[in-house]
mmCIF file of C-alpha atoms (C1' of nucleotides) in Angstrom:
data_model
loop_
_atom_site.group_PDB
_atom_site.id
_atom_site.type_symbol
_atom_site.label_atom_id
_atom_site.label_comp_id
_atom_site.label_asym_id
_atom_site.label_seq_id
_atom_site.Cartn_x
_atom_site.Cartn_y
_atom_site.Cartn_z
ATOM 1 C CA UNK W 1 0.000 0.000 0.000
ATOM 2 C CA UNK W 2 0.780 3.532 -0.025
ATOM 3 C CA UNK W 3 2.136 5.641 2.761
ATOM 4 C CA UNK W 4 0.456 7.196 5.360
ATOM 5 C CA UNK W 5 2.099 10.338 5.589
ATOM 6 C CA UNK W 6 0.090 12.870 7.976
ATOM 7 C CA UNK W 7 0.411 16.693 5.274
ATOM 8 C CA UNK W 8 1.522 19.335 7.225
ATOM 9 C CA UNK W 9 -1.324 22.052 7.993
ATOM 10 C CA UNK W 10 0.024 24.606 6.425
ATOM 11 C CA UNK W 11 -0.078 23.948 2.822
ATOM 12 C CA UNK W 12 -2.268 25.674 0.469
ATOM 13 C CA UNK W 13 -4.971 23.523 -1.131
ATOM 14 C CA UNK W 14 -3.183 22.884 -4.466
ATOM 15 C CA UNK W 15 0.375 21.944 -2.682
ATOM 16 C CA UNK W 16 -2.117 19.629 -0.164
ATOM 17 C CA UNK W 17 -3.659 17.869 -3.395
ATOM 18 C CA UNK W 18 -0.362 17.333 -4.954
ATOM 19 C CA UNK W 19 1.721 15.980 -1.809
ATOM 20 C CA UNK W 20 -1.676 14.337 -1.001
ATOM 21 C CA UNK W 21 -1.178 12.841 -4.842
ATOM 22 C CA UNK W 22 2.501 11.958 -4.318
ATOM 23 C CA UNK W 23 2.225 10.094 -0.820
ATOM 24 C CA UNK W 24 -0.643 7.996 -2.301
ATOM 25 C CA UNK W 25 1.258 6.680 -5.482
ATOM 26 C CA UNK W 26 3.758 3.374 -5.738
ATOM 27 C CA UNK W 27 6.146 5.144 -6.872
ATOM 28 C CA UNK W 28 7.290 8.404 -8.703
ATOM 29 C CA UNK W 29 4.811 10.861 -10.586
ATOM 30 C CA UNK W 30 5.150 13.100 -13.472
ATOM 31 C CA UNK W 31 3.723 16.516 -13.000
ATOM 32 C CA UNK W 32 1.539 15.466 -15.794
ATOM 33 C CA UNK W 33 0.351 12.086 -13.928
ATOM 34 C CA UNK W 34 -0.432 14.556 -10.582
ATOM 35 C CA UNK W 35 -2.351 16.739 -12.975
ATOM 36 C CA UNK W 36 -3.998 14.005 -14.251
ATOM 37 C CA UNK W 37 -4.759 12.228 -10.981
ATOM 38 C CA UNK W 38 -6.317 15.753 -9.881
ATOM 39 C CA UNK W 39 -8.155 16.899 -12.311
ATOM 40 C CA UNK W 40 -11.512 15.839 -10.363
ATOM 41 C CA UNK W 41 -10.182 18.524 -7.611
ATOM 42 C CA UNK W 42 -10.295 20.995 -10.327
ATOM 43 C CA UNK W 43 -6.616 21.436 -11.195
ATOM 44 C CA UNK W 44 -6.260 21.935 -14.957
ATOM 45 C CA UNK W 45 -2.831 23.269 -15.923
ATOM 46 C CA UNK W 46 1.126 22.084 -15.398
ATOM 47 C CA UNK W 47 1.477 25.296 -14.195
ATOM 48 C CA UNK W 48 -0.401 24.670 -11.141
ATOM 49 C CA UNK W 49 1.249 21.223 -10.082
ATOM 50 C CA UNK W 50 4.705 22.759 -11.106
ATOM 51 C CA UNK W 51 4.195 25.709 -8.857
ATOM 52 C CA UNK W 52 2.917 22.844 -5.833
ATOM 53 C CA UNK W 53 5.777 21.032 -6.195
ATOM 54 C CA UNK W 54 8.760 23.985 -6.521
ATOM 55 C CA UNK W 55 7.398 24.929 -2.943
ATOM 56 C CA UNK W 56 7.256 20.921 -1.660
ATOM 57 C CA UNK W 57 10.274 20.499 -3.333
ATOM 58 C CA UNK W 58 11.784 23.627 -1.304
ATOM 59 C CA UNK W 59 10.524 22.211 1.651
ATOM 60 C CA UNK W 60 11.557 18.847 1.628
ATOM 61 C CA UNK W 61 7.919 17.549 1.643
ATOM 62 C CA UNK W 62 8.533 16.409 -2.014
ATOM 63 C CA UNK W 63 11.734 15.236 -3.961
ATOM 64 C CA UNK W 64 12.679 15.193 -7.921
ATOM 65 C CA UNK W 65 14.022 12.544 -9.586
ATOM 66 C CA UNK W 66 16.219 13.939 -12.057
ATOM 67 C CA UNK W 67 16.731 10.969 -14.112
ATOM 68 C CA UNK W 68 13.066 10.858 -14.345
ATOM 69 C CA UNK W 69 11.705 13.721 -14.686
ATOM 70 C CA UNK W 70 9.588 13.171 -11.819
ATOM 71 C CA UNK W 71 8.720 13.454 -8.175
ATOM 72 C CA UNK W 72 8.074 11.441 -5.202
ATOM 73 C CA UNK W 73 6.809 12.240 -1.339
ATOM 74 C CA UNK W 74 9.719 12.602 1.032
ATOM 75 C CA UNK W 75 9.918 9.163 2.697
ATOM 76 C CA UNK W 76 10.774 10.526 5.766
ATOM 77 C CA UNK W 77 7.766 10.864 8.170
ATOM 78 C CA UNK W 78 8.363 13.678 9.397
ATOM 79 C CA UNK W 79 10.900 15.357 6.604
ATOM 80 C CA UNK W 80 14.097 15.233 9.488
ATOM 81 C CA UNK W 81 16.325 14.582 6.552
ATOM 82 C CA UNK W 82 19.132 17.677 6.520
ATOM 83 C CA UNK W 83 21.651 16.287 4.341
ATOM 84 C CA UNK W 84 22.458 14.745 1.017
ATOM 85 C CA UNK W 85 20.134 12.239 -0.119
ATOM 86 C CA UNK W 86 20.774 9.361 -2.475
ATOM 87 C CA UNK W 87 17.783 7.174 -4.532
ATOM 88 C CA UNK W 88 17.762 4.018 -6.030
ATOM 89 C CA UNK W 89 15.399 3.094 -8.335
ATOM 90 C CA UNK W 90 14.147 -0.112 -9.523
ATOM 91 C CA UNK W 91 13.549 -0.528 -13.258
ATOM 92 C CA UNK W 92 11.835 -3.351 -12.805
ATOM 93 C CA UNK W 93 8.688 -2.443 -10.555
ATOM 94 C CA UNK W 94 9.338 1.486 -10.402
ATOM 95 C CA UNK W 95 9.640 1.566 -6.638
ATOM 96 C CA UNK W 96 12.297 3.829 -5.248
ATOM 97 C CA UNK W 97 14.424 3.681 -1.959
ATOM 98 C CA UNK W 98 15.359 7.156 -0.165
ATOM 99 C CA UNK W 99 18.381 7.213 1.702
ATOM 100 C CA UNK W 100 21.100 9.168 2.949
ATOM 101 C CA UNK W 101 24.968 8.175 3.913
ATOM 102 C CA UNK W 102 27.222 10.425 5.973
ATOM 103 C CA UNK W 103 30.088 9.005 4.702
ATOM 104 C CA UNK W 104 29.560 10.213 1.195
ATOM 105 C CA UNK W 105 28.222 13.321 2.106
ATOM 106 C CA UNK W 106 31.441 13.971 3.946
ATOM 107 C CA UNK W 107 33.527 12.960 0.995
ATOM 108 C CA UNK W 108 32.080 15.294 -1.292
ATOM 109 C CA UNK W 109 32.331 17.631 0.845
ATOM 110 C CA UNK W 110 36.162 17.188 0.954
ATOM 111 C CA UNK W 111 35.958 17.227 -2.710
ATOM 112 C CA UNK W 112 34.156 20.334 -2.811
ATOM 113 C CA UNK W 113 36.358 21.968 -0.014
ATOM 114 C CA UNK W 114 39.676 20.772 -1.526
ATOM 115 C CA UNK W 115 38.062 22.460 -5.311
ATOM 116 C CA UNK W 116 36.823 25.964 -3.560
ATOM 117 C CA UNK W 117 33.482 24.950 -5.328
ATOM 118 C CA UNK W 118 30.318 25.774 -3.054
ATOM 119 C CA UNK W 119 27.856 23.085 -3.424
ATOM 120 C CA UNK W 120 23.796 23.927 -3.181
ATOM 121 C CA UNK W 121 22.308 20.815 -4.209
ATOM 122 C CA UNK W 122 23.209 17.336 -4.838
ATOM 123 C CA UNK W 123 21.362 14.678 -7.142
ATOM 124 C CA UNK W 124 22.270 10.814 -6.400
ATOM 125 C CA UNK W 125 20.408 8.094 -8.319
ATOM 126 C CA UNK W 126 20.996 4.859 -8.815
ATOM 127 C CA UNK W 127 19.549 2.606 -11.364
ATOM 128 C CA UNK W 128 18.874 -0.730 -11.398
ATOM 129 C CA UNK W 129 16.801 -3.383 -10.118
ATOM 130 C CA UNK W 130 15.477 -4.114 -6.210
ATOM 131 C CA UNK W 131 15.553 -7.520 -5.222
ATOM 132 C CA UNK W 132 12.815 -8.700 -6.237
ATOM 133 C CA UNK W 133 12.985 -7.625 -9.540
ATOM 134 C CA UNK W 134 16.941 -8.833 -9.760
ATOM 135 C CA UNK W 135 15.532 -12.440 -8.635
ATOM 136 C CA UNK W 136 12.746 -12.669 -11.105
ATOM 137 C CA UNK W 137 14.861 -11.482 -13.785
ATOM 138 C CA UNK F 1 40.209 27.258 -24.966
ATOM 139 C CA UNK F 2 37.610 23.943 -25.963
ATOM 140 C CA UNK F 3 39.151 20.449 -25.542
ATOM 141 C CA UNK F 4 41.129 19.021 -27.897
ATOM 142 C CA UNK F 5 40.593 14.826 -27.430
ATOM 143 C CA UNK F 6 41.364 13.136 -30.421
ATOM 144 C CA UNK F 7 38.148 11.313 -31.642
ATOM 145 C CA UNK F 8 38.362 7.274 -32.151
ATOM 146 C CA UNK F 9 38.234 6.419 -35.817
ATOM 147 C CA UNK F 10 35.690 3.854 -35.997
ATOM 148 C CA UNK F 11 33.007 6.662 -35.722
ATOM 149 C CA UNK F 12 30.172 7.110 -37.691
ATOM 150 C CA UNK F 13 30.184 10.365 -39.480
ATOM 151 C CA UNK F 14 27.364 11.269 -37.316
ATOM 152 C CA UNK F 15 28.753 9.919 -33.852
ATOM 153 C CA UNK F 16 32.263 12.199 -34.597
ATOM 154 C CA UNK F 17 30.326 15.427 -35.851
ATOM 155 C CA UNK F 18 28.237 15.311 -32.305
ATOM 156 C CA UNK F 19 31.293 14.211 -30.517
ATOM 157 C CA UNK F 20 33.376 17.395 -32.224
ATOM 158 C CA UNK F 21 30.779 19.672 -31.038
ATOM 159 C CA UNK F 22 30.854 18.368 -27.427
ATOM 160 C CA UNK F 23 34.743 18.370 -27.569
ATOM 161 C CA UNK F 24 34.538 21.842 -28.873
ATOM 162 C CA UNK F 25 32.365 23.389 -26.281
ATOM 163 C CA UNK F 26 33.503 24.949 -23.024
ATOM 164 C CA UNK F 27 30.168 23.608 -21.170
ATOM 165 C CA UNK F 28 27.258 20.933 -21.653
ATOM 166 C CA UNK F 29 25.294 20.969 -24.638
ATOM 167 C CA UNK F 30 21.702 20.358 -25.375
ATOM 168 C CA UNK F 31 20.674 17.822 -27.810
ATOM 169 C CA UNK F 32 18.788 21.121 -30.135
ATOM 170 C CA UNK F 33 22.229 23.215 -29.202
ATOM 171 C CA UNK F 34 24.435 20.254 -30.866
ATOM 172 C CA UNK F 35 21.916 20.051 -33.524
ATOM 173 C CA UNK F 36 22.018 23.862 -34.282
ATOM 174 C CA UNK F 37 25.807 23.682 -34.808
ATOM 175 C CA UNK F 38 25.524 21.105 -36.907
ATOM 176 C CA UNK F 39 22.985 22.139 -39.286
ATOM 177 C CA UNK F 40 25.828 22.967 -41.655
ATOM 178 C CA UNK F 41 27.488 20.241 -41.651
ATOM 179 C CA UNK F 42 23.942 18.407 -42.665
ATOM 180 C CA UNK F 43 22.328 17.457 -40.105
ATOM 181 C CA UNK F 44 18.279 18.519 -39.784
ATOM 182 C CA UNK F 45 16.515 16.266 -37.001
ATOM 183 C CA UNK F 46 16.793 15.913 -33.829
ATOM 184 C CA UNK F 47 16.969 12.053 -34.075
ATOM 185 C CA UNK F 48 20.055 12.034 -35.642
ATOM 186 C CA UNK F 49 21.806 14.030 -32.623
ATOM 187 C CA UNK F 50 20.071 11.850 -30.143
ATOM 188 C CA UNK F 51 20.874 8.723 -32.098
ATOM 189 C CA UNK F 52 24.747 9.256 -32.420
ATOM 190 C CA UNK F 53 24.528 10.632 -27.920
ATOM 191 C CA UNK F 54 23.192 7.444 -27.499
ATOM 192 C CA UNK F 55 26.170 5.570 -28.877
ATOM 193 C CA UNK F 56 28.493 7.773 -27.422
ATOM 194 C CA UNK F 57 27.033 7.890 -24.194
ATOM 195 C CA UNK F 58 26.976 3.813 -24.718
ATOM 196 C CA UNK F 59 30.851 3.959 -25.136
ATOM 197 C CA UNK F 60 31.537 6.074 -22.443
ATOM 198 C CA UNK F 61 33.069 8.691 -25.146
ATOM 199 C CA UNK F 62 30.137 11.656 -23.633
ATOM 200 C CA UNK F 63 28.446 12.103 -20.317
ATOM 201 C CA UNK F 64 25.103 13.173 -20.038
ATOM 202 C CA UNK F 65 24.283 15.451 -17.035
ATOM 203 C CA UNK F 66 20.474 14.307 -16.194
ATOM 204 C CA UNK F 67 19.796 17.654 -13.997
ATOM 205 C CA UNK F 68 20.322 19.906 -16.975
ATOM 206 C CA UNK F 69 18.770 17.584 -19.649
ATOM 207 C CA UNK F 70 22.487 17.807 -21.933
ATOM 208 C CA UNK F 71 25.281 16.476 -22.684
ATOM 209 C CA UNK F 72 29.243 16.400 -22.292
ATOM 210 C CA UNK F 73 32.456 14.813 -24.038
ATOM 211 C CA UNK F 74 34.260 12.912 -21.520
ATOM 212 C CA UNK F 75 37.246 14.372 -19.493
ATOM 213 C CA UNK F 76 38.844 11.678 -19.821
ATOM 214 C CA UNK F 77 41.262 11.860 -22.669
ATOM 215 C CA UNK F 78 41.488 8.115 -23.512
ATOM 216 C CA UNK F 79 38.556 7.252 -21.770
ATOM 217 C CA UNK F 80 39.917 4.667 -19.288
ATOM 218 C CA UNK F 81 36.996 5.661 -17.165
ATOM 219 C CA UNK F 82 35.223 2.387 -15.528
ATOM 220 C CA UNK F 83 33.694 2.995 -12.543
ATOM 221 C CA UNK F 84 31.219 5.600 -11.075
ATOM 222 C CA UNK F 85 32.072 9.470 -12.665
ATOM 223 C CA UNK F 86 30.620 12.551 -10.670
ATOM 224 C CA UNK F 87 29.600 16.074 -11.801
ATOM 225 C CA UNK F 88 30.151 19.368 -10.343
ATOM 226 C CA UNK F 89 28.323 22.121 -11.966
ATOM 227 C CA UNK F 90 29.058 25.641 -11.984
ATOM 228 C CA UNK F 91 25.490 27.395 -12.152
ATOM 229 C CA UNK F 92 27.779 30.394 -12.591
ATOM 230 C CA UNK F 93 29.648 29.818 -15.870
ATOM 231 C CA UNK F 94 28.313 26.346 -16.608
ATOM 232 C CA UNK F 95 31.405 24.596 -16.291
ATOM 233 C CA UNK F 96 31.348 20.840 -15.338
ATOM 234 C CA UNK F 97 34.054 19.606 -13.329
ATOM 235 C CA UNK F 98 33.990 15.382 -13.675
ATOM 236 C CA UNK F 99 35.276 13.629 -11.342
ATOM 237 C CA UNK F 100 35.780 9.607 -9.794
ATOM 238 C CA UNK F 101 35.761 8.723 -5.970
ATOM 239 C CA UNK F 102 36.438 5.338 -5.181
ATOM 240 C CA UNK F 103 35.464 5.780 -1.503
ATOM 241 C CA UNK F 104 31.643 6.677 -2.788
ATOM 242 C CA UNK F 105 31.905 4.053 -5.028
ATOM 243 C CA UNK F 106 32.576 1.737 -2.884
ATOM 244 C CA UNK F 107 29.987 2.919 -0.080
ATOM 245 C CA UNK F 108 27.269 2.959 -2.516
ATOM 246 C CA UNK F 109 27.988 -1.175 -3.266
ATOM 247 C CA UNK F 110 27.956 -1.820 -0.175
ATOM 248 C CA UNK F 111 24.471 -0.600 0.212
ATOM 249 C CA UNK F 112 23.733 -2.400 -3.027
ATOM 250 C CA UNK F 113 24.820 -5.064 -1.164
ATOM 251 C CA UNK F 114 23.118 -5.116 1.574
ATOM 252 C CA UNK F 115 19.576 -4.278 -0.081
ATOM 253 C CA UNK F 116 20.159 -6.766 -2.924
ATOM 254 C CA UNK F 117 20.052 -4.225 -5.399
ATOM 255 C CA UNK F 118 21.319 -4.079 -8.778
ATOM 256 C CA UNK F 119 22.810 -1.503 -9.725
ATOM 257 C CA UNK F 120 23.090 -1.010 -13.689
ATOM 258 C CA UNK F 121 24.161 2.633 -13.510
ATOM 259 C CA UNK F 122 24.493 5.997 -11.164
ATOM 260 C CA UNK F 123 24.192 9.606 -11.636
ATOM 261 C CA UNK F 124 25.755 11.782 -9.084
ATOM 262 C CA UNK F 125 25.577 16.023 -10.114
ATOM 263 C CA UNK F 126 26.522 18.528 -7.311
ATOM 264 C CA UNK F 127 25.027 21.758 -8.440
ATOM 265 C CA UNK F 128 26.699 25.435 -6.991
ATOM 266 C CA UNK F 129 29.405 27.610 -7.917
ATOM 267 C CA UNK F 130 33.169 26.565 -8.815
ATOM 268 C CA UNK F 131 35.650 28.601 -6.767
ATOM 269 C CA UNK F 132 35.684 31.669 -9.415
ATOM 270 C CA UNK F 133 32.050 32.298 -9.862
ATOM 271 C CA UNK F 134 31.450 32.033 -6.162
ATOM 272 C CA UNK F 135 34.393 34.779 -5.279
ATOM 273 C CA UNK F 136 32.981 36.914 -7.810
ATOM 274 C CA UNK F 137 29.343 36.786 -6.004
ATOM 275 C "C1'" DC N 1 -7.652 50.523 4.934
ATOM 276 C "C1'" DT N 2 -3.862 50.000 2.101
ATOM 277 C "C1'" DC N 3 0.012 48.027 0.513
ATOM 278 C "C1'" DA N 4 2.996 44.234 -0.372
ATOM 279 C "C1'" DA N 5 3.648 39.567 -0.853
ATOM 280 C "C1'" DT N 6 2.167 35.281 -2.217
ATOM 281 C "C1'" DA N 7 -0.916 32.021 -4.333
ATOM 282 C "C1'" DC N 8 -3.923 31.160 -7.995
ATOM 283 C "C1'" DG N 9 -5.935 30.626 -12.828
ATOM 284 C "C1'" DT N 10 -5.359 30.646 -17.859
ATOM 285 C "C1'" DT N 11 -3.383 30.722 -22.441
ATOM 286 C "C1'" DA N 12 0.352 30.224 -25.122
ATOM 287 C "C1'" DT N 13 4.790 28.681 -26.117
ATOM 288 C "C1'" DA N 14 9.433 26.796 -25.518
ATOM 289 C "C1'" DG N 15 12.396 22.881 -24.874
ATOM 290 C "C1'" DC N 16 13.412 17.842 -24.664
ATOM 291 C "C1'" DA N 17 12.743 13.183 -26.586
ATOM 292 C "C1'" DT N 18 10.928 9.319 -29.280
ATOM 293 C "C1'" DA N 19 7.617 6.575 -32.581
ATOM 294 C "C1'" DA N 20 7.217 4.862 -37.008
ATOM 295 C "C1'" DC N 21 8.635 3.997 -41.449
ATOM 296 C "C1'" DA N 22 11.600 3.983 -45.562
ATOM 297 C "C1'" DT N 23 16.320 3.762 -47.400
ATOM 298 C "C1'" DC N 24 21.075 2.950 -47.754
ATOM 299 C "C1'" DG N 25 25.584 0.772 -47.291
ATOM 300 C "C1'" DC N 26 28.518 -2.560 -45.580
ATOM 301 C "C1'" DC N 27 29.977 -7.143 -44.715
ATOM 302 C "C1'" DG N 28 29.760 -12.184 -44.477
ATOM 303 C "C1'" DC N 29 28.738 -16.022 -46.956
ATOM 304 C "C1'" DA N 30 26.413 -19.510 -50.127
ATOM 305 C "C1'" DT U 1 28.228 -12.649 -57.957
ATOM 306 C "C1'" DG U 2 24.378 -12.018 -55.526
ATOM 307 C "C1'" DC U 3 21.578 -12.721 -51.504
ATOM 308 C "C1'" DG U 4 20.489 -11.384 -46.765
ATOM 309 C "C1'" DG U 5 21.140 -9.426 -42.373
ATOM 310 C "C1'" DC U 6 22.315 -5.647 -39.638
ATOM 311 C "C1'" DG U 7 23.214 -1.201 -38.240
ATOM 312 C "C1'" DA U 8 23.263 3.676 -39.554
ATOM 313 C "C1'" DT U 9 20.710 7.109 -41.775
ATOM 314 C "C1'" DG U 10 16.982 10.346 -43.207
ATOM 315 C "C1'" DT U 11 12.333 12.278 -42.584
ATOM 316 C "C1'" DT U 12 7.866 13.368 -40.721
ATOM 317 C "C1'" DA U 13 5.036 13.514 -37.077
ATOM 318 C "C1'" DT U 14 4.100 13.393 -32.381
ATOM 319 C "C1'" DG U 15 4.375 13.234 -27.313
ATOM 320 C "C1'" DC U 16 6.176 14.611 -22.945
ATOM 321 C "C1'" DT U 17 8.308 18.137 -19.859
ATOM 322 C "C1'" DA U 18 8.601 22.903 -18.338
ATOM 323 C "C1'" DT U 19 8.082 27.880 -18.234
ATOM 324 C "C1'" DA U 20 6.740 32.833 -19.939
ATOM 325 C "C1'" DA U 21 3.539 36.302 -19.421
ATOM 326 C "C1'" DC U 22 -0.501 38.063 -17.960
ATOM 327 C "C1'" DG U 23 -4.219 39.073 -14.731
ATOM 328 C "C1'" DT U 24 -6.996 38.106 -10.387
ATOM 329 C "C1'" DA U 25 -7.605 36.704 -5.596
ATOM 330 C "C1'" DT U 26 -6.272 36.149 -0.924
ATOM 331 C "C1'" DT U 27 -3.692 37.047 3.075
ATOM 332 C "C1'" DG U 28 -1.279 39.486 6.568
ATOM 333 C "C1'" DA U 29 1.437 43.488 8.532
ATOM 334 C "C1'" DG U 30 1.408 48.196 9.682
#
DNA sequence: CTCAATACGTTATAGCATAACATCGCCGCA
DNA sequence: TGCGGCGATGTTATGCTATAACGTATTGAG
């Protein structure tokens, strides 16, 4: 099933809808699959969703998967996650698995010291196949 | 000044026109900015660019950078490249910066590891400001 | 109340990528 | 030599992803 996330109270009713979209899907949404999904709660344009999402996104509530082109909840309950965070996803079943590691955070961060370059953002994904998906193969 | 790899001869004429324009270029390329510089040379459809990335990409002759939906020649002069490559963008001047840690490599199999997964391939892009655009902020 | 800031709605358009189909050229081999 | 397969090519059309530009509505601070 889907998670359960509880959507923090202060979201406006289009960034509620999407979130509320995101944390109810498998796995990882276009903005055109949210629009679609919502278009009973009166959403009509790309515009809307993208604008929902650039302030989840901002807020951690939301994450983009670059190699996608698409977006998933924050798997973190309660969005505690600071740091660099690294995906896999499964090209088998579409599922993807949020996590974060200190240790490579802390490497590119020597990296990024040693250069003089000033991160803002990372993207990690790895591609592949989950378990499951590796063993049916 | 661009690059100046030496392209491998067993290129189509297609594969070493794209690869010459990512070789020439101080920063990433888009699949319509390769194709622009390359309508003299004969080339008219964007399927032809994107055919001849996907071979070089294949062979590990051009990087593309997923959060900027382009490409790159890789740094590597000869290639010898295996493992995992990371990106450091300058949002400043667009520069990429590529880059191999075996320490992150390694950390990210052992997760792989541990959750079974299969990894097939990884994308890792820092996004900020290289050491000259972010003393000139 | 008024202003500023932010969200919202809508239309149009820009930018990225691939489907589908026909042709061509090269190479191995009967 | 000539057949046959395979991969590259060329071309048109189309689909998916994302934002520009405009105006209205709502909210909250002073």
């Amino acid at each position: 099933m889907a998670h359960s996330h509880e959507v923090p109270s202060d979201l406006t009713r289009n960034q509620g809808l999407v979130l509320g979209a995101l944390n109810h899907s498998e796995g990882p949404l276009s903005a055109y699959d949210i629009l679609d999904k919502l278009r009973g709660d009166g959403l009509r344009a790309p515009l809307q969703v993208y604008r929902a999402l650039d302030k989840l996104v901002e807020r951690g509530l939301a994450h983009r998967l670059e190699s996608l082109n698409a977006f998933v909840a924050c798997a973190d309950e309660h969005c505690h996650r600071k740091g660099l965070i690294a995906f896999a996803i499964c090209e088998g079943c579409g599922k993807v698995d949020e996590f974060a590691d200190a240790v490579i955070e802390e490497r590119l961060g020597d990296w990024a010291k040693a250069k003089g370059f000033k991160v803002e953002r990372t993207t990690m994904e790895i591609r592949g196949k989950c378990e499951t998906c590796a063993l049916a193969a």
